[in-house]
Amino acid sequence: MSESGPDAEAKRDHAGPSTVPDEHSTSESGPETEAKRDHAAPSTVPDEHSTSESGPETEAKHDQVEPSLGPDPHSTGGPGRPASDPSREHNAGDAVLPEVEYGPDAKIVAVVVTHKRRDLLAESLKAVATQSRAVDHLIVIDNGNEAEVAELVADQPIETTYLGSAHNLGGAGGFALGMLHALSLGADWVWLADDDGRPEGPEVLATLFDCARRHELVEVSPVVCDIDEPDQLAFPLRRGVVWRRLRSELGGEDFLPGIASLFNGALISAQAVDVIGVPDLRLFVRGDEVEVHRRLVRSGLPFGTCLQTAYLHPNGAAEFKPILGGRMHTQYPDDPVKRYFTYRNRGYLMSQPGMRKLLPQEWIRFSWFFLVTRRDPAGLREWFHLRSLGRNEQFQKPE
């Protein structure tokens, strides 16, 4: 996803915030107290690698989640719908399935968010605009508001809209604006992409749409693979207690329910957007798609990952540091600006319904990482301070 932080943040080494606990953190009462507040946690929640954003540095944010494979209460097909099948076991709520358009006349609008990466964007748009199942309209949100990007968009072989923003909206705000504009154009489906990634080939959209139709999904994502080594996953994926790092390790299945890497090639229906909303502008970058994923899980609507196609993206695994012999991982961006947004937004995310049950694990992992693995008490204080900012909804950007 396109990491679209302010120019000053992206170009300079940020000294990082104070590493002392935040003065607003008086309500921070430890993981056990926080976890008890979650009275409505769903059976499927993002795992400890759930963080996201929309930029090249958003890599680490697209954290994968574990599916819940419970029985599906919505196993009866309706008129005009494909027959239901066992792969929809991930629908864990009592949500009424919306009437989604799966036919050949469905209007699919692509939304791409970019920030000062014209050459990378050109490669992304080339792949998006040449799909065998053509997109009906392309929207590009340019957080850099550059004339050369506007010209690039105008030169595409399909119908386009260029929205240059004089105010940097970040990945979260960029996708929110793009999704809302797509709905205003009458989109039945919105296909999301960023400027540093691209579909692996011309059949990606057709494959995703067919998967959504066959499994009656309101959202479907491709596998996200390393753009330089396509068999390697761009972000490690946990299946049970085993971490998968290669696409070939995912097996020959067609569909993985209850897991979605949003924004990296995700195809989402207008009806799903009506229910779960658009990304939260306040998050800016890192964690925005995880927050949308949280809402998608809690909605009870059917979604998942199509294992038969891929979206190529720079590898984001380097930020995930193994602990406890590799049985767990902890996210630690080396860049202080990325660390600021990652930990601040994690603090907010972990305070939300459906995520609080992960708090005890969160405290154990980060305490172990900073105190045992890194022997870095100051790092733990920084983590605590930043998560306190997010938990208290203090969304100011770093200076």
C-alpha positions as semicolon CSV with decimal commas, in nm:
position;residue;x (nm);y (nm);z (nm)
1;M;0,000;0,000;0,000
2;S;0,126;0,339;-0,065
3;E;0,295;0,492;0,234
4;S;0,191;0,850;0,191
5;G;0,328;1,035;0,491
6;P;0,412;1,403;0,485
7;D;0,716;1,500;0,286
8;A;0,899;1,624;0,591
9;E;0,835;1,299;0,774
10;A;0,941;1,084;0,485
11;K;1,257;1,278;0,410
12;R;1,408;1,329;0,751
13;D;1,512;1,109;1,038
14;H;1,250;1,167;1,302
15;A;1,390;1,172;1,652
16;G;1,085;0,993;1,783
17;P;0,844;1,088;2,058
18;S;0,918;1,106;2,427
19;T;0,972;0,763;2,573
20;V;0,800;0,838;2,902
21;P;0,440;0,733;2,965
22;D;0,180;0,971;2,827
23;E;0,004;1,206;3,063
24;H;-0,331;1,100;2,915
25;S;-0,276;0,735;3,001
26;T;-0,434;0,732;3,347
27;S;-0,704;0,500;3,218
28;E;-0,440;0,256;3,096
29;S;-0,508;-0,018;3,344
30;G;-0,322;-0,313;3,204
31;P;-0,409;-0,587;2,960
32;E;-0,640;-0,785;3,183
33;T;-0,867;-0,490;3,260
34;E;-0,876;-0,384;2,896
35;A;-0,948;-0,735;2,776
36;K;-1,249;-0,762;3,006
37;R;-1,411;-0,464;2,835
38;D;-1,458;-0,660;2,515
39;H;-1,808;-0,800;2,552
40;A;-1,867;-0,855;2,181
41;A;-1,550;-0,999;2,041
42;P;-1,607;-1,203;1,725
43;S;-1,481;-1,554;1,676
44;T;-1,242;-1,433;1,410
45;V;-1,002;-1,150;1,488
46;P;-0,676;-1,036;1,337
47;D;-0,375;-1,203;1,494
48;E;-0,075;-1,033;1,640
49;H;0,052;-0,933;1,298
50;S;-0,247;-0,719;1,224
51;T;-0,121;-0,376;1,126
52;S;-0,162;-0,192;0,804
53;E;-0,145;0,121;0,600
54;S;-0,114;0,223;0,243
55;G;0,233;0,288;0,120
56;P;0,555;0,119;0,029
57;E;0,631;0,135;0,388
58;T;0,285;0,014;0,458
59;E;0,421;-0,328;0,391
60;A;0,435;-0,434;0,748
61;K;0,095;-0,311;0,809
62;H;-0,078;-0,570;0,598
63;D;-0,072;-0,824;0,871
64;Q;-0,238;-1,154;0,814
65;V;-0,506;-1,301;1,032
66;E;-0,621;-1,641;1,143
67;P;-0,959;-1,758;1,016
68;S;-1,234;-1,903;1,226
69;L;-1,367;-2,216;1,062
70;G;-1,692;-2,252;1,249
71;P;-2,016;-2,364;1,082
72;D;-2,189;-2,113;0,858
73;P;-2,540;-2,020;0,967
74;H;-2,611;-1,881;0,618
75;S;-2,583;-2,202;0,420
76;T;-2,897;-2,157;0,215
77;G;-2,871;-2,009;-0,131
78;G;-3,113;-1,739;-0,233
79;P;-3,279;-1,656;-0,564
80;G;-3,036;-1,535;-0,823
81;R;-2,737;-1,638;-0,613
82;P;-2,484;-1,914;-0,669
83;A;-2,543;-2,221;-0,457
84;S;-2,388;-2,191;-0,113
85;D;-2,097;-2,414;-0,027
86;P;-1,895;-2,518;0,277
87;S;-1,624;-2,262;0,204
88;R;-1,850;-1,996;0,354
89;E;-1,799;-2,136;0,705
90;H;-1,623;-1,814;0,801
91;N;-1,947;-1,614;0,817
92;A;-1,962;-1,604;1,195
93;G;-2,252;-1,366;1,254
94;D;-2,622;-1,341;1,189
95;A;-2,578;-1,072;0,925
96;V;-2,833;-1,064;0,646
97;L;-2,645;-1,105;0,320
98;P;-2,691;-0,803;0,094
99;E;-2,793;-0,840;-0,269
100;V;-2,453;-0,817;-0,435
101;E;-2,416;-0,781;-0,813
102;Y;-2,222;-1,080;-0,950
103;G;-2,333;-1,055;-1,312
104;P;-2,137;-0,951;-1,623
105;D;-2,284;-0,601;-1,608
106;A;-2,141;-0,527;-1,264
107;K;-1,958;-0,194;-1,261
108;I;-1,606;-0,232;-1,119
109;V;-1,415;0,084;-1,032
110;A;-1,044;0,066;-0,947
111;V;-0,901;0,300;-0,682
112;V;-0,526;0,360;-0,662
113;V;-0,362;0,585;-0,399
114;T;-0,021;0,739;-0,468
115;H;0,227;0,983;-0,319
116;K;0,530;1,112;-0,512
117;R;0,614;0,785;-0,690
118;R;0,520;0,848;-1,049
119;D;0,736;0,574;-1,202
120;L;0,608;0,304;-0,967
121;L;0,254;0,424;-1,024
122;A;0,301;0,388;-1,400
123;E;0,379;0,016;-1,358
124;S;0,080;-0,030;-1,129
125;L;-0,161;0,146;-1,365
126;K;-0,032;-0,049;-1,664
127;A;-0,131;-0,374;-1,493
128;V;-0,463;-0,243;-1,360
129;A;-0,571;-0,094;-1,694
130;T;-0,500;-0,407;-1,902
131;Q;-0,705;-0,669;-1,719
132;S;-0,894;-0,926;-1,925
133;R;-1,205;-0,833;-1,727
134;A;-1,161;-0,461;-1,782
135;V;-1,224;-0,216;-1,502
136;D;-1,505;0,022;-1,590
137;H;-1,340;0,327;-1,438
138;L;-1,007;0,413;-1,275
139;I;-0,975;0,664;-0,991
140;V;-0,629;0,781;-0,882
141;I;-0,593;0,972;-0,555
142;D;-0,269;1,172;-0,565
143;N;-0,155;1,285;-0,221
144;G;0,135;1,465;-0,387
145;N;-0,094;1,667;-0,619
146;E;0,159;1,651;-0,905
147;A;0,094;1,757;-1,264
148;E;0,301;1,470;-1,404
149;V;0,078;1,221;-1,223
150;A;-0,233;1,388;-1,363
151;E;-0,087;1,351;-1,713
152;L;-0,006;0,985;-1,651
153;V;-0,362;0,913;-1,543
154;A;-0,509;1,097;-1,841
155;D;-0,301;0,881;-2,078
156;Q;-0,452;0,551;-1,957
157;P;-0,652;0,348;-2,213
158;I;-0,963;0,339;-1,993
159;E;-1,198;0,597;-1,843
160;T;-1,028;0,774;-1,553
161;T;-1,068;1,030;-1,279
162;Y;-0,768;1,208;-1,127
163;L;-0,815;1,354;-0,779
164;G;-0,514;1,555;-0,670
165;S;-0,521;1,649;-0,304
166;A;-0,354;1,968;-0,182
167;H;-0,372;1,818;0,168
168;N;-0,192;1,489;0,227
169;L;-0,469;1,249;0,331
170;G;-0,238;0,955;0,394
171;G;-0,323;0,610;0,273
172;A;-0,630;0,593;0,499
173;G;-0,782;0,919;0,379
174;G;-0,681;0,852;0,020
175;F;-0,863;0,521;0,007
176;A;-1,161;0,668;0,192
177;L;-1,192;0,945;-0,067
178;G;-1,144;0,704;-0,356
179;M;-1,399;0,454;-0,228
180;L;-1,661;0,722;-0,169
181;H;-1,602;0,868;-0,514
182;A;-1,634;0,520;-0,665
183;L;-1,971;0,474;-0,495
184;S;-2,081;0,815;-0,623
185;L;-2,008;0,691;-0,976
186;G;-2,236;0,392;-0,923
187;A;-1,972;0,126;-0,857
188;D;-2,098;-0,222;-0,772
189;W;-1,746;-0,325;-0,676
190;V;-1,433;-0,129;-0,583
191;W;-1,089;-0,273;-0,664
192;L;-0,818;-0,129;-0,438
193;A;-0,448;-0,096;-0,523
194;D;-0,146;0,112;-0,432
195;D;0,136;0,267;-0,628
196;D;0,419;0,030;-0,534
197;G;0,237;-0,294;-0,608
198;R;0,049;-0,443;-0,903
199;P;-0,164;-0,742;-1,010
200;E;0,054;-1,037;-1,111
201;G;-0,107;-1,063;-1,454
202;P;-0,407;-0,975;-1,671
203;E;-0,640;-1,238;-1,519
204;V;-0,630;-1,122;-1,157
205;L;-0,953;-0,921;-1,157
206;A;-1,145;-1,188;-1,350
207;T;-1,024;-1,455;-1,108
208;L;-1,118;-1,250;-0,802
209;F;-1,462;-1,168;-0,937
210;D;-1,529;-1,531;-1,025
211;C;-1,420;-1,639;-0,676
212;A;-1,652;-1,382;-0,519
213;R;-1,941;-1,509;-0,732
214;R;-1,883;-1,878;-0,660
215;H;-1,844;-1,830;-0,285
216;E;-2,102;-1,551;-0,250
217;L;-1,850;-1,309;-0,101
218;V;-1,881;-0,938;-0,034
219;E;-1,501;-0,902;-0,035
220;V;-1,218;-1,107;-0,178
221;S;-0,842;-1,049;-0,175
222;P;-0,559;-1,206;-0,372
223;V;-0,253;-1,360;-0,212
224;V;0,006;-1,084;-0,157
225;C;0,345;-1,198;-0,287
226;D;0,694;-1,053;-0,298
227;I;0,731;-0,844;-0,612
228;D;1,091;-0,965;-0,657
229;E;1,030;-1,332;-0,564
230;P;0,668;-1,410;-0,651
231;D;0,662;-1,748;-0,472
232;Q;0,749;-1,576;-0,145
233;L;0,470;-1,413;0,053
234;A;0,517;-1,040;0,102
235;F;0,393;-1,082;0,459
236;P;0,416;-1,407;0,658
237;L;0,088;-1,589;0,710
238;R;0,012;-1,806;1,011
239;R;-0,193;-2,121;0,960
240;G;-0,255;-2,276;1,299
241;V;0,081;-2,273;1,479
242;V;0,290;-2,275;1,161
243;W;0,412;-1,965;0,981
244;R;0,388;-1,985;0,602
245;R;0,630;-1,774;0,401
246;L;0,594;-1,931;0,056
247;R;0,294;-1,927;-0,175
248;S;0,358;-2,292;-0,255
249;E;0,306;-2,378;0,114
250;L;-0,056;-2,264;0,104
251;G;-0,163;-2,581;-0,075
252;G;-0,390;-2,632;-0,372
253;E;-0,704;-2,490;-0,218
254;D;-0,911;-2,238;-0,408
255;F;-1,017;-2,015;-0,122
256;L;-0,914;-1,925;0,233
257;P;-1,213;-1,792;0,432
258;G;-1,197;-1,519;0,692
259;I;-0,859;-1,373;0,591
260;A;-0,804;-1,068;0,375
261;S;-0,511;-0,838;0,309
262;L;-0,707;-0,525;0,239
263;F;-0,606;-0,257;-0,010
264;N;-0,345;-0,476;-0,186
265;G;-0,565;-0,584;-0,474
266;A;-0,875;-0,632;-0,260
267;L;-1,211;-0,639;-0,440
268;I;-1,495;-0,515;-0,219
269;S;-1,863;-0,475;-0,299
270;A;-2,055;-0,152;-0,260
271;Q;-2,287;-0,332;-0,020
272;A;-1,994;-0,421;0,205
273;V;-1,877;-0,060;0,207
274;D;-2,229;0,046;0,307
275;V;-2,206;-0,185;0,609
276;I;-1,846;-0,144;0,726
277;G;-1,766;0,206;0,604
278;V;-1,440;0,348;0,469
279;P;-1,094;0,376;0,629
280;D;-1,047;0,610;0,925
281;L;-0,874;0,932;0,813
282;R;-0,721;0,978;1,158
283;L;-0,496;0,674;1,126
284;F;-0,321;0,831;0,825
285;V;-0,098;0,528;0,756
286;R;-0,032;0,193;0,923
287;G;-0,321;0,008;1,076
288;D;-0,593;0,155;0,856
289;E;-0,670;-0,166;0,670
290;V;-0,655;-0,368;0,990
291;E;-0,922;-0,143;1,138
292;V;-1,140;-0,195;0,830
293;H;-1,072;-0,570;0,854
294;R;-1,190;-0,558;1,217
295;R;-1,519;-0,406;1,104
296;L;-1,552;-0,660;0,824
297;V;-1,508;-0,947;1,069
298;R;-1,762;-0,806;1,312
299;S;-2,017;-0,750;1,034
300;G;-2,053;-1,126;0,987
301;L;-2,038;-1,082;0,610
302;P;-1,857;-1,347;0,400
303;F;-1,507;-1,264;0,277
304;G;-1,168;-1,423;0,227
305;T;-0,861;-1,474;0,011
306;C;-0,853;-1,631;-0,334
307;L;-0,546;-1,855;-0,345
308;Q;-0,547;-1,883;-0,724
309;T;-0,421;-1,533;-0,798
310;A;-0,178;-1,281;-0,653
311;Y;-0,095;-0,916;-0,605
312;L;0,276;-0,833;-0,613
313;H;0,413;-0,603;-0,344
314;P;0,751;-0,521;-0,187
315;N;0,839;-0,765;0,089
316;G;0,736;-0,640;0,432
317;A;0,857;-0,931;0,643
318;A;1,170;-0,753;0,772
319;E;0,972;-0,556;1,029
320;F;0,847;-0,872;1,199
321;K;1,107;-0,989;1,449
322;P;1,089;-1,348;1,576
323;I;1,078;-1,415;1,949
324;L;1,048;-1,731;2,158
325;G;1,228;-1,939;1,899
326;G;1,011;-1,813;1,616
327;R;0,684;-1,918;1,778
328;M;0,578;-1,554;1,792
329;H;0,672;-1,235;1,609
330;T;0,682;-0,870;1,710
331;Q;0,661;-0,576;1,473
332;Y;0,949;-0,330;1,504
333;P;1,002;-0,076;1,223
334;D;1,356;0,060;1,225
335;D;1,238;0,395;1,091
336;P;1,114;0,616;1,380
337;V;0,832;0,773;1,177
338;K;0,698;0,433;1,076
339;R;0,735;0,320;1,436
340;Y;0,535;0,622;1,554
341;F;0,236;0,549;1,331
342;T;0,258;0,171;1,381
343;Y;0,256;0,177;1,761
344;R;0,022;0,474;1,800
345;N;-0,236;0,315;1,572
346;R;-0,190;-0,025;1,736
347;G;-0,284;0,135;2,066
348;Y;-0,608;0,254;1,914
349;L;-0,679;-0,074;1,737
350;M;-0,621;-0,284;2,048
351;S;-0,876;-0,074;2,238
352;Q;-1,154;-0,155;1,991
353;P;-1,417;-0,431;2,018
354;G;-1,297;-0,753;1,864
355;M;-0,931;-0,675;1,935
356;R;-0,913;-0,643;2,314
357;K;-0,887;-1,017;2,368
358;L;-0,540;-0,993;2,212
359;L;-0,413;-0,749;2,476
360;P;-0,252;-1,002;2,714
361;Q;-0,061;-1,150;2,421
362;E;0,033;-0,800;2,304
363;W;0,187;-0,709;2,639
364;I;0,376;-1,037;2,666
365;R;0,519;-1,014;2,315
366;F;0,636;-0,654;2,329
367;S;0,768;-0,678;2,684
368;W;0,966;-0,988;2,591
369;F;1,096;-0,831;2,271
370;F;1,216;-0,507;2,429
371;L;1,338;-0,640;2,765
372;V;1,473;-0,984;2,674
373;T;1,553;-0,982;2,302
374;R;1,667;-0,621;2,258
375;R;1,748;-0,535;2,621
376;D;1,598;-0,197;2,547
377;P;1,388;-0,055;2,835
378;A;1,372;0,283;2,657
379;G;1,216;0,109;2,358
380;L;0,948;-0,042;2,581
381;R;0,874;0,303;2,726
382;E;0,842;0,442;2,374
383;W;0,604;0,160;2,279
384;F;0,395;0,224;2,591
385;H;0,384;0,598;2,525
386;L;0,282;0,559;2,161
387;R;0,014;0,298;2,228
388;S;-0,121;0,528;2,502
389;L;-0,156;0,807;2,247
390;G;-0,362;0,584;2,021
391;R;-0,568;0,436;2,300
392;N;-0,661;0,788;2,410
393;E;-0,731;0,890;2,047
394;Q;-0,449;1,143;2,033
395;F;-0,393;1,136;1,657
396;Q;-0,155;1,426;1,611
397;K;0,122;1,364;1,358
398;P;0,485;1,354;1,475
399;E;0,670;1,685;1,468
